[in-house]
Short mmCIF file of N, CA, C and O in Angstrom, two decimals:
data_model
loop_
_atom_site.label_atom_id
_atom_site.label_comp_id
_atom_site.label_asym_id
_atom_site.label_seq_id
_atom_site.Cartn_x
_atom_site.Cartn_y
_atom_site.Cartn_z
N UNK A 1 -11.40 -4.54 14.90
CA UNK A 1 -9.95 -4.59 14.79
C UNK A 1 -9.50 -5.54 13.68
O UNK A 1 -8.44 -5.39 13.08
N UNK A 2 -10.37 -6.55 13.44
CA UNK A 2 -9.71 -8.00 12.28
C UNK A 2 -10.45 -6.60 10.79
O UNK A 2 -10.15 -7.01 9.67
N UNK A 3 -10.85 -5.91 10.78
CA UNK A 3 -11.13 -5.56 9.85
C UNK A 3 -10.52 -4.41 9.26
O UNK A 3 -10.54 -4.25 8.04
N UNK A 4 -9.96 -3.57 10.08
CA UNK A 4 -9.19 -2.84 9.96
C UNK A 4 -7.41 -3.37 10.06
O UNK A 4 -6.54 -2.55 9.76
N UNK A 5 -7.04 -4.70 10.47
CA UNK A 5 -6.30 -5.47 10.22
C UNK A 5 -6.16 -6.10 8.48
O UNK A 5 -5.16 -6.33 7.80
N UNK A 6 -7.37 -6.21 8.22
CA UNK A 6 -7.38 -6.97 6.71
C UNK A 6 -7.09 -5.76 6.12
O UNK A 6 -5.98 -5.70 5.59
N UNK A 7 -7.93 -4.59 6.06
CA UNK A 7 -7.78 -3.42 5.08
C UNK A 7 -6.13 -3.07 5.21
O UNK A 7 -5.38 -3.18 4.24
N UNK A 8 -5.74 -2.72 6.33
CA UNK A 8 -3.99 -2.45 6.32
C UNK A 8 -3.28 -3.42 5.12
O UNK A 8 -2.82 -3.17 4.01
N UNK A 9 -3.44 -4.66 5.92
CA UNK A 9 -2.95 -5.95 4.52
C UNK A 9 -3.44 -5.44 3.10
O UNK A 9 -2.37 -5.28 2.52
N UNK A 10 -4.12 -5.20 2.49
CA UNK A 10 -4.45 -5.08 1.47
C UNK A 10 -4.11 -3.17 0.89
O UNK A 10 -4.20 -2.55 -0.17
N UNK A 11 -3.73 -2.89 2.22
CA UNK A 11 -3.68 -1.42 1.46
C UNK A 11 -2.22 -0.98 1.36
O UNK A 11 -1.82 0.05 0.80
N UNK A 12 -1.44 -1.95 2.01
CA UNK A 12 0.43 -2.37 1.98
C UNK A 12 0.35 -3.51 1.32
O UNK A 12 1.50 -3.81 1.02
N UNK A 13 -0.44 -4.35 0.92
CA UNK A 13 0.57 -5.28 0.30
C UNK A 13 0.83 -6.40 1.10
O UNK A 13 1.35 -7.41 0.63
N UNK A 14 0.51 -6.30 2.21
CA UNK A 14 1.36 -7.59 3.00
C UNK A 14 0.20 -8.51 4.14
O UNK A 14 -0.03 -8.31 5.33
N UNK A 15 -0.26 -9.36 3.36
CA UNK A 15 -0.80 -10.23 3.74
C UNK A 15 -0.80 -10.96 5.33
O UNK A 15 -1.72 -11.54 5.91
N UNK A 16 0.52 -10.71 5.74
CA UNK A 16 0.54 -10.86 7.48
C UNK A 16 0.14 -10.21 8.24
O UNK A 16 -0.32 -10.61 9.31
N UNK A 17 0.29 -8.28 7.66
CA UNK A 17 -0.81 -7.83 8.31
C UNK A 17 -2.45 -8.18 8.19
O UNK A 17 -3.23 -7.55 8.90
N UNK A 18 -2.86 -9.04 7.43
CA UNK A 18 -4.12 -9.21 7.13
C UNK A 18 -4.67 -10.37 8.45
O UNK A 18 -5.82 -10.57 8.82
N UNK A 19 -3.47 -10.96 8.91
CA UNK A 19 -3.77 -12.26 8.92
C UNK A 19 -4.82 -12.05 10.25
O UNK A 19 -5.92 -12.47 9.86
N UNK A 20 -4.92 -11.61 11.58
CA UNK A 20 -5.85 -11.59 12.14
C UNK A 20 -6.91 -11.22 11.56
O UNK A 20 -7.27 -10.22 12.17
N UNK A 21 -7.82 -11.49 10.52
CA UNK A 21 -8.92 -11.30 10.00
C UNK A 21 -8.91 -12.64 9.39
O UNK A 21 -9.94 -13.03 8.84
N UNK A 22 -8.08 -13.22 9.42
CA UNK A 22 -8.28 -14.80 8.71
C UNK A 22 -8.90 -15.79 9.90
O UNK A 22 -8.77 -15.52 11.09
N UNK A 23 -9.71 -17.15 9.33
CA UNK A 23 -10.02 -17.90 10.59
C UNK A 23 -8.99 -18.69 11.03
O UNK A 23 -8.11 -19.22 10.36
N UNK A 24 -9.20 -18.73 12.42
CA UNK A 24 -7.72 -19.23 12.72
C UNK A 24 -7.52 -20.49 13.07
O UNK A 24 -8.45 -20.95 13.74
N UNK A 25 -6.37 -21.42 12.81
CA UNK A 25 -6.00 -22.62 12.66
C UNK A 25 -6.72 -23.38 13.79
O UNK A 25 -7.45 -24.36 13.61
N UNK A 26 -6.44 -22.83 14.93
CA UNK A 26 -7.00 -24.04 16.14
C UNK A 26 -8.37 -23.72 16.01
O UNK A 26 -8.85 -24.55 16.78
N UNK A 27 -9.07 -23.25 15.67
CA UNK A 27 -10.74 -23.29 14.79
C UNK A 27 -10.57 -24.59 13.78
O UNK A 27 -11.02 -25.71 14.04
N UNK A 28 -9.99 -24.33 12.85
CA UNK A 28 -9.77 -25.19 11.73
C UNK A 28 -9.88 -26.35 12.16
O UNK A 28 -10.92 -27.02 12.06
N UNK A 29 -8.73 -26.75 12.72
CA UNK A 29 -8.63 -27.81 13.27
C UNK A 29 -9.95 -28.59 14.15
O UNK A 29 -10.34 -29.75 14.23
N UNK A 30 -10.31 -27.55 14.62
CA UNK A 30 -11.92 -28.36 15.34
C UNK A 30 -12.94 -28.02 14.49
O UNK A 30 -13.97 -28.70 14.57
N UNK A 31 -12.90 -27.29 13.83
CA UNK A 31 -14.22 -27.80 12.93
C UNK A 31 -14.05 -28.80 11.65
O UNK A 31 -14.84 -29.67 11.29
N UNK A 32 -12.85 -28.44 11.08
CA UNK A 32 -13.23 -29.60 9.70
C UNK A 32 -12.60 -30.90 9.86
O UNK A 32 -11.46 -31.00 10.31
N UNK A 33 -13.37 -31.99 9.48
CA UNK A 33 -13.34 -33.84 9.54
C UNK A 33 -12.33 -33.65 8.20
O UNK A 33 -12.99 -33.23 7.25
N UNK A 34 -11.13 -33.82 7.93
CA UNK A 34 -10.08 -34.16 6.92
C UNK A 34 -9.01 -34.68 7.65
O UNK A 34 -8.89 -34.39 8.83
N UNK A 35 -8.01 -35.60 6.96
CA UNK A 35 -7.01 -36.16 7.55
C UNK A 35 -6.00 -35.23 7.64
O UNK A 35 -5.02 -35.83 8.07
N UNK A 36 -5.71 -33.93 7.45
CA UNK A 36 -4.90 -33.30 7.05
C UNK A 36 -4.93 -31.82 7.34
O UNK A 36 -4.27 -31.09 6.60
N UNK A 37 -5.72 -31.22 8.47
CA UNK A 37 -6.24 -29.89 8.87
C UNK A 37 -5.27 -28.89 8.42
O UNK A 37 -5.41 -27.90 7.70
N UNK A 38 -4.27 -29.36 8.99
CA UNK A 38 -2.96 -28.17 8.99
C UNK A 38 -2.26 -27.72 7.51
O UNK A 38 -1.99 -26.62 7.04
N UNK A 39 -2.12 -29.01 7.05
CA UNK A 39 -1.76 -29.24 5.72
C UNK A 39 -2.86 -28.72 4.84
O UNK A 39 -2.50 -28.45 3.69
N UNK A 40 -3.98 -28.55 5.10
CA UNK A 40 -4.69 -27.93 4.07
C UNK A 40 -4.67 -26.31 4.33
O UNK A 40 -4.22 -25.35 3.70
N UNK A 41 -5.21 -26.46 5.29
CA UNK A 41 -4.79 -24.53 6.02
C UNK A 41 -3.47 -24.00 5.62
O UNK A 41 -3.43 -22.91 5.03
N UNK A 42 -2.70 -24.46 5.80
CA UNK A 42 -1.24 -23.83 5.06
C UNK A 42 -0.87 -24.11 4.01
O UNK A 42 0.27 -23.69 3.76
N UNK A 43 -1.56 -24.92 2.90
CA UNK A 43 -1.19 -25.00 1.31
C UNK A 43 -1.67 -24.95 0.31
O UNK A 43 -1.29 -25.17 -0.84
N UNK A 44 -3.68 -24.24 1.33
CA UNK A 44 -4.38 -24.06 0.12
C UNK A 44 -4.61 -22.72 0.85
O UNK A 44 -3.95 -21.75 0.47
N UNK A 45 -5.74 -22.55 2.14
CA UNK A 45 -6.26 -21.71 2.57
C UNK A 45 -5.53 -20.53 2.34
O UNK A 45 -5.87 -19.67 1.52
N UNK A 46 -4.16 -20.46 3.32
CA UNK A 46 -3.15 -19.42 3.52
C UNK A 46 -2.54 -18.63 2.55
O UNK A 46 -2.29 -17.42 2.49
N UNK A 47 -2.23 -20.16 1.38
CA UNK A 47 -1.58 -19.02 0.08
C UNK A 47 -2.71 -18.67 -0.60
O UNK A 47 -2.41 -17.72 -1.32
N UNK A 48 -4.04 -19.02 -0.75
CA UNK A 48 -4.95 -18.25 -1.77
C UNK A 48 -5.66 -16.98 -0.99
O UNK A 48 -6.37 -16.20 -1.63
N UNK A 49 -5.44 -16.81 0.32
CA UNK A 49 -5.43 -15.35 1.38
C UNK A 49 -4.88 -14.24 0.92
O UNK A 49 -5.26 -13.08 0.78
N UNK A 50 -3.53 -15.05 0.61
CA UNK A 50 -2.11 -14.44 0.37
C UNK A 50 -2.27 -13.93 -0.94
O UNK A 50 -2.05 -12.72 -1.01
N UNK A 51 -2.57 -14.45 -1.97
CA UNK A 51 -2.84 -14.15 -3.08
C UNK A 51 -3.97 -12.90 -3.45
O UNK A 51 -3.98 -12.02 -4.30
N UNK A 52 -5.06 -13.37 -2.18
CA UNK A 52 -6.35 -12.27 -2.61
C UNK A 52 -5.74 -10.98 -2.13
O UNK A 52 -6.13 -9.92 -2.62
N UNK A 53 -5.04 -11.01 -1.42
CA UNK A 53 -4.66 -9.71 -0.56
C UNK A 53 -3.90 -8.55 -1.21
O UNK A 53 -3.89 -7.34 -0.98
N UNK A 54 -2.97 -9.69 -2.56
CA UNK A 54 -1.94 -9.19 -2.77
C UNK A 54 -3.03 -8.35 -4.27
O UNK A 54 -3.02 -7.12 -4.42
N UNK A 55 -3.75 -9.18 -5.09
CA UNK A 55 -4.76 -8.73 -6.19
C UNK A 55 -6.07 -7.81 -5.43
O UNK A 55 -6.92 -7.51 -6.27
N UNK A 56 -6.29 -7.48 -4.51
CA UNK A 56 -6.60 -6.12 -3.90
C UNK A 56 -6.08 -5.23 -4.09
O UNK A 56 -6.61 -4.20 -4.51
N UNK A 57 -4.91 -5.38 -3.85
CA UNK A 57 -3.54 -4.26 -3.55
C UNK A 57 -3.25 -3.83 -5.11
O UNK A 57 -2.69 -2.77 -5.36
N UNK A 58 -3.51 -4.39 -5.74
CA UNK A 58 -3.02 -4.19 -7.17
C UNK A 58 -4.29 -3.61 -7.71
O UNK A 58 -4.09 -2.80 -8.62
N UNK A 59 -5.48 -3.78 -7.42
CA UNK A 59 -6.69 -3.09 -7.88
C UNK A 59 -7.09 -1.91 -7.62
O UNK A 59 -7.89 -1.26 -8.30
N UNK A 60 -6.34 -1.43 -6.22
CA UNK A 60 -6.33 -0.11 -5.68
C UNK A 60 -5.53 0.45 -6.70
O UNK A 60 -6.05 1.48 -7.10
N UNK A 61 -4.54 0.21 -7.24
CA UNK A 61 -3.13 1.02 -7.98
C UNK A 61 -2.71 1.80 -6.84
O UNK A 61 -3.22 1.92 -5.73
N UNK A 62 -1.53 2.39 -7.43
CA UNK A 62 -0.69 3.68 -6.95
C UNK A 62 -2.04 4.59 -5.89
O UNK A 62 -1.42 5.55 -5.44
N UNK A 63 -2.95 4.65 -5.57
CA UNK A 63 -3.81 4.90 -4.73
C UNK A 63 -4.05 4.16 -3.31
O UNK A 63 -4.71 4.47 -2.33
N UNK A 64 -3.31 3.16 -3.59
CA UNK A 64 -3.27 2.14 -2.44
C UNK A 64 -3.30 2.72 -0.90
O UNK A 64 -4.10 2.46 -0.01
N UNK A 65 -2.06 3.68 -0.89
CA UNK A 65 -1.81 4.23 0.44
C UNK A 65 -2.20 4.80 1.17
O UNK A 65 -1.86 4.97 2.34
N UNK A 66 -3.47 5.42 0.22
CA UNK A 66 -4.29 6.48 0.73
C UNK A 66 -5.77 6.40 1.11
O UNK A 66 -6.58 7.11 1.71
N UNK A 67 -5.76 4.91 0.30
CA UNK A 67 -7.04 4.72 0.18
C UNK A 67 -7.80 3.96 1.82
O UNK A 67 -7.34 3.32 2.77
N UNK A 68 -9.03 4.44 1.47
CA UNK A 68 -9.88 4.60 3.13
C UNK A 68 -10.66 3.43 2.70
O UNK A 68 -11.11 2.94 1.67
N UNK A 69 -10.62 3.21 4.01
CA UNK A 69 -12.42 1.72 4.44
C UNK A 69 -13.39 2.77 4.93
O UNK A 69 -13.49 3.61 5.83
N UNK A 70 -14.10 2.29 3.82
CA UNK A 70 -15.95 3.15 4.35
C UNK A 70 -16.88 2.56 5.42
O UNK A 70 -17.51 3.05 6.36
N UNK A 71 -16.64 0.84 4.71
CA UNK A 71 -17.35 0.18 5.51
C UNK A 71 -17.25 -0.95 4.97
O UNK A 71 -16.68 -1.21 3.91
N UNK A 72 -18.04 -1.94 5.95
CA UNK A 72 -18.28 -3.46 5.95
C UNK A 72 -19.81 -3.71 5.57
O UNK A 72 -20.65 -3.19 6.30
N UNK A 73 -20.28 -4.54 4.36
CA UNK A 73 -21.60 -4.67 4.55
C UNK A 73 -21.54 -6.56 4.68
O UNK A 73 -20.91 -7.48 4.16
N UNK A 74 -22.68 -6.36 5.76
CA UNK A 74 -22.56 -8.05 5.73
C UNK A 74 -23.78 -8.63 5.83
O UNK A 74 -24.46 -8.26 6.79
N UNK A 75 -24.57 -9.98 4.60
CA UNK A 75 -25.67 -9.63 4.47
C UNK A 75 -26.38 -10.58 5.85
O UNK A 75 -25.69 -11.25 6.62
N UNK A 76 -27.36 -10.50 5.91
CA UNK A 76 -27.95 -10.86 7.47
C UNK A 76 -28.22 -12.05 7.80
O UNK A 76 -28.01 -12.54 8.91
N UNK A 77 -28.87 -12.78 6.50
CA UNK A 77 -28.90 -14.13 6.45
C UNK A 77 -27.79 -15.14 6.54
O UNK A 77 -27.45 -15.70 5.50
N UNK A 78 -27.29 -15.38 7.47
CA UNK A 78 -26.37 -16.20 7.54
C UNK A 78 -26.63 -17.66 7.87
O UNK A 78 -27.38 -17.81 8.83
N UNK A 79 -26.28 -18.52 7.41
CA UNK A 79 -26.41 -20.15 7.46
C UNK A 79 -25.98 -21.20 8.29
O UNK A 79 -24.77 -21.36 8.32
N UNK A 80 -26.69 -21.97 8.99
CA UNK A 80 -26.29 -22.18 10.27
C UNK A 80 -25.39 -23.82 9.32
O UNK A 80 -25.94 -24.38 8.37
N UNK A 81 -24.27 -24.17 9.78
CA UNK A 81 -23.48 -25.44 8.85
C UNK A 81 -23.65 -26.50 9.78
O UNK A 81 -23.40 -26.23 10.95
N UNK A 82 -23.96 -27.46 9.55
CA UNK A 82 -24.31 -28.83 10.58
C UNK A 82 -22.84 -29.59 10.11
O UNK A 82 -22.18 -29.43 9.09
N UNK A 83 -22.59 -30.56 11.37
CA UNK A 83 -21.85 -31.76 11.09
C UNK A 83 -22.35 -32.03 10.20
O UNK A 83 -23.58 -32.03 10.10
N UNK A 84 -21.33 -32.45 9.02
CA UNK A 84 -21.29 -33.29 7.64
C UNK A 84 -21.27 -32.68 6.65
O UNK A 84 -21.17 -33.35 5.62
N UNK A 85 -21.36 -30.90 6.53
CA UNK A 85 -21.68 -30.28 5.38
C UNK A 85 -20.29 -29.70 5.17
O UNK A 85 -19.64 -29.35 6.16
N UNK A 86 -19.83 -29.58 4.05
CA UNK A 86 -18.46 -28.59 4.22
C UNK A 86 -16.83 -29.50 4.51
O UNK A 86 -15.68 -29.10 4.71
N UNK A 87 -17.36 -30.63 4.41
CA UNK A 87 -16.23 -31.68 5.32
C UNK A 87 -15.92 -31.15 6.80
O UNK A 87 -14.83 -30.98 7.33
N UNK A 88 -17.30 -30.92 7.33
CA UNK A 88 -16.70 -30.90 9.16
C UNK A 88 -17.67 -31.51 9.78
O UNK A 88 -18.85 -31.78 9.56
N UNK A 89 -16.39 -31.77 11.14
CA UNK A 89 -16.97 -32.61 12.46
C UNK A 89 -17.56 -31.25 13.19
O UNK A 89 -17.78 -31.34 14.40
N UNK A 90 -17.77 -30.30 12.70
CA UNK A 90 -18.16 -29.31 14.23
C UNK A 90 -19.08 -28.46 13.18
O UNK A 90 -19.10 -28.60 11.96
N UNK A 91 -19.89 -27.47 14.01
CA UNK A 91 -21.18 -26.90 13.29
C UNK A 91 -20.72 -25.57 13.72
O UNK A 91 -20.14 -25.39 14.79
N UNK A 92 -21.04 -24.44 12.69
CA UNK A 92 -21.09 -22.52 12.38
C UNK A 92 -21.53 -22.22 11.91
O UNK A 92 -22.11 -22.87 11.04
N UNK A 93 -21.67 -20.79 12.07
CA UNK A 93 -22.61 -20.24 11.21
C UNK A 93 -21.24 -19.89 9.93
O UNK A 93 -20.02 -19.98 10.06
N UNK A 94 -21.99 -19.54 8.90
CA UNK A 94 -21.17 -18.79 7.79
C UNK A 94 -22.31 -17.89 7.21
O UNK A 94 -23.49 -17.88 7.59
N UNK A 95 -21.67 -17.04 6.10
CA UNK A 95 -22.09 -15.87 5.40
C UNK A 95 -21.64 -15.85 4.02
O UNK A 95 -20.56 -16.44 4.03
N UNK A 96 -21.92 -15.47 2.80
CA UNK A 96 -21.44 -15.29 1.54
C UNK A 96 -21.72 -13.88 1.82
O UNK A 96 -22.31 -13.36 2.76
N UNK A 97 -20.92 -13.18 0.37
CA UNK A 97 -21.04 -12.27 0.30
C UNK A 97 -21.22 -10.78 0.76
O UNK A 97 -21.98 -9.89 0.38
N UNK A 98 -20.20 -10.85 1.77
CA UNK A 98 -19.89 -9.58 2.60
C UNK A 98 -18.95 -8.64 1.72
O UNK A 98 -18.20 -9.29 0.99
N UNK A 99 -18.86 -7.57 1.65
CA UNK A 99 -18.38 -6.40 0.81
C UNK A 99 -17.27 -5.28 1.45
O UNK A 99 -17.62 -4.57 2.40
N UNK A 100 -16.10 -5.18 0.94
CA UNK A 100 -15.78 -3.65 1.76
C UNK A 100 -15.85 -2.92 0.87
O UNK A 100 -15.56 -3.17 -0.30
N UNK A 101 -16.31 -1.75 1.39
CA UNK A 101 -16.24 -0.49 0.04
C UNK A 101 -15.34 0.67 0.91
O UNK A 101 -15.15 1.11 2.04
N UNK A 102 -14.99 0.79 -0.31
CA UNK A 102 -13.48 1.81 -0.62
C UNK A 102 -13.49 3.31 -0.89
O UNK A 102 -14.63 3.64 -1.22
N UNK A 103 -12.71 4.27 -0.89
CA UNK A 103 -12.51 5.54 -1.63
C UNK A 103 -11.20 5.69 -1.46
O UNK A 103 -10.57 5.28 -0.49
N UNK A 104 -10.75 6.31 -2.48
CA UNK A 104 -9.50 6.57 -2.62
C UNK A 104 -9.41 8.36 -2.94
O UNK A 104 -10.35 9.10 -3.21
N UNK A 105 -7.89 8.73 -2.79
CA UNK A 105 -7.37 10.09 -2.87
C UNK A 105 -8.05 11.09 -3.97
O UNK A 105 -8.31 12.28 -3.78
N UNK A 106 -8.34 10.13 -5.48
CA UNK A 106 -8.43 10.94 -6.14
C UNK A 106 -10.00 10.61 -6.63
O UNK A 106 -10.48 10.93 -7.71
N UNK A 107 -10.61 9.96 -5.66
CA UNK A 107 -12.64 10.01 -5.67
C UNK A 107 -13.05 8.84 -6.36
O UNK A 107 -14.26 8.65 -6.41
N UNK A 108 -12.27 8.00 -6.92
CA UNK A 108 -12.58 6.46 -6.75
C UNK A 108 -13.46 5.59 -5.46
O UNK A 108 -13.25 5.50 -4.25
N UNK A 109 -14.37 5.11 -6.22
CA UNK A 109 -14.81 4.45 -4.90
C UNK A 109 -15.23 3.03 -5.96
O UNK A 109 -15.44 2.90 -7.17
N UNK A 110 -15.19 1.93 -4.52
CA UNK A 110 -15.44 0.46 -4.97
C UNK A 110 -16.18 0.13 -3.87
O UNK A 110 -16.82 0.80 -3.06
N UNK A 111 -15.84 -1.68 -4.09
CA UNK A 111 -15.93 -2.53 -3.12
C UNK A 111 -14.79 -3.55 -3.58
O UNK A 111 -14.17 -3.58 -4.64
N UNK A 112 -14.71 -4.22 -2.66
CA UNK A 112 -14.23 -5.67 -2.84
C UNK A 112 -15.02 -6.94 -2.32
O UNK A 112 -15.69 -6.85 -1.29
N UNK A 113 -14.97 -7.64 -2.75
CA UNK A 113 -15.99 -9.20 -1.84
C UNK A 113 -15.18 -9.57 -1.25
O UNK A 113 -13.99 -9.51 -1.56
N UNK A 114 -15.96 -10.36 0.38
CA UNK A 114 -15.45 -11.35 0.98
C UNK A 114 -16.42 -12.46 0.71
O UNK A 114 -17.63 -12.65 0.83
N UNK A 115 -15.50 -13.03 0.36
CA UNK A 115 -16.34 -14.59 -0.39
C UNK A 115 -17.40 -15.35 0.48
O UNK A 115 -18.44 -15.84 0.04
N UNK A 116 -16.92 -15.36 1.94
CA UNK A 116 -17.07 -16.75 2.52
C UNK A 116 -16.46 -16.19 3.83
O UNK A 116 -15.24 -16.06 3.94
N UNK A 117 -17.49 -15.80 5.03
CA UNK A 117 -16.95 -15.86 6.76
C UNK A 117 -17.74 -16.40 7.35
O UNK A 117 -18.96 -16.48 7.25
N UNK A 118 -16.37 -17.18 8.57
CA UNK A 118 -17.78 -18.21 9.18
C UNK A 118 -17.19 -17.24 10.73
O UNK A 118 -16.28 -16.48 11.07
N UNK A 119 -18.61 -18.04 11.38
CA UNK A 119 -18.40 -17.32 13.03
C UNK A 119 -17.52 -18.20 13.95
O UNK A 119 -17.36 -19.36 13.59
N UNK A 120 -17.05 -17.87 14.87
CA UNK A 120 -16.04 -18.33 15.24
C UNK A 120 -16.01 -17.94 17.18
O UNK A 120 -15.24 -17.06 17.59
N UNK A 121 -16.60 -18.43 17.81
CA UNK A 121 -17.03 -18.35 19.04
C UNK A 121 -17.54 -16.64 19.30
O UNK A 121 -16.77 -15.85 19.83
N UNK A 122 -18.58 -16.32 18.95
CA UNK A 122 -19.29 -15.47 18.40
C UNK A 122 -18.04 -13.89 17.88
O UNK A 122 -18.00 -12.79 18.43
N UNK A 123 -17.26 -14.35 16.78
CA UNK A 123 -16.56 -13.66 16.09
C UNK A 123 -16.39 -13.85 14.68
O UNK A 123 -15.84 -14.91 14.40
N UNK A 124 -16.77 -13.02 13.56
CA UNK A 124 -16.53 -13.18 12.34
C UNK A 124 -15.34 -13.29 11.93
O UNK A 124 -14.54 -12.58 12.54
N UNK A 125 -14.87 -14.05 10.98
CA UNK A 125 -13.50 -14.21 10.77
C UNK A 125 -13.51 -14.62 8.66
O UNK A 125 -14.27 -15.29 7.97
N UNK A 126 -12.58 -14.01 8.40
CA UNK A 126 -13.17 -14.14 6.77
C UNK A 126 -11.87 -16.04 6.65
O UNK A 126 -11.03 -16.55 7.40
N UNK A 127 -12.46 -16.41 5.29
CA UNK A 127 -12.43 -17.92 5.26
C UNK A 127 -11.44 -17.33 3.37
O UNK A 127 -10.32 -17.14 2.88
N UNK A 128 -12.72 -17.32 3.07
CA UNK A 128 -12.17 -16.95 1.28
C UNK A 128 -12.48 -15.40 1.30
O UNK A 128 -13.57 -14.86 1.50
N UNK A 129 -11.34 -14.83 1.07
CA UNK A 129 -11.89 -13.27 0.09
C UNK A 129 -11.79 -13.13 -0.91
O UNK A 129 -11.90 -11.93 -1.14
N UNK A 130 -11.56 -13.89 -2.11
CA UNK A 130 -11.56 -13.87 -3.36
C UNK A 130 -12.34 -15.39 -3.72
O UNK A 130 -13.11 -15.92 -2.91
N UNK A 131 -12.01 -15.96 -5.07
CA UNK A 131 -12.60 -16.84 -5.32
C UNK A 131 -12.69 -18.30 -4.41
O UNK A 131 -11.61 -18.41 -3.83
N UNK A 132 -13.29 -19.08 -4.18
CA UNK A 132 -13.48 -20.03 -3.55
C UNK A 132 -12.40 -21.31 -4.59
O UNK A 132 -12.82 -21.51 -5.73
N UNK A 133 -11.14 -22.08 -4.16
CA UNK A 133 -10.17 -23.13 -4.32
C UNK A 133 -10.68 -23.81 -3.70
O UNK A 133 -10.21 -24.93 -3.50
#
């Protein structure tokens, strides 16, 4: 459902539908050691979400509306994060480089990257989908 949540966001344009596929704040808050959890989640995390969602949407073009999720590839090796790595007090797994691939109306096909998902009481949740800020 968070994945077919993100693809909607990105295939309208509107990043709030994306947002259950984002990790979510009261996570945040318990995993990363910064003075400032919230404040970083809403003035870096949120708008560069916001941003990837919206440069998806623009990469599809005028195909946007039509265009289908094939699938999720996500690679297997995932990394277990200890207290202290990452600036956090709490330990997850994460993943680089997970992929959605695309087709569109008129036989276009892609992918897009998800940068960066960590697990989240055994639930994937994407962190960065575009470049890492």
């Amino acid at each position: 459902s968070r994945v077919r949540a993100l693809w909607q966001g990105i295939t309208t344009d509107n990043a709030d539908a994306a947002l259950p596929a984002f990790f979510p704040i009261t996570a945040y808050r318990q995993v990363k050691a910064i003075s400032n959890p919230d404040g970083d989640y809403n003035s870096r995390l949120i708008p560069a979400y916001r941003e990837d969602v919206r440069t998806l949407f623009g990469r599809l073009g005028a195909q946007a509306a039509g265009a289908q999720l094939l699938g999720v590839d996500v690679p297997e090796n995932a990394t277990w994060v200890p207290p202290g790595d990452e600036y956090n007090k709490g330990s997850y797994w994460r993943v680089y480089g997970a992929t959605l691939r695309w087709s569109t109306p008129d036989g276009r096909t892609g992918t897009f990257p998800i940068t960066s998902m960590i697990s989240w009481r055994g639930e994937w949740y994407v962190v960065h989908l575009g470049p890492i800020r």
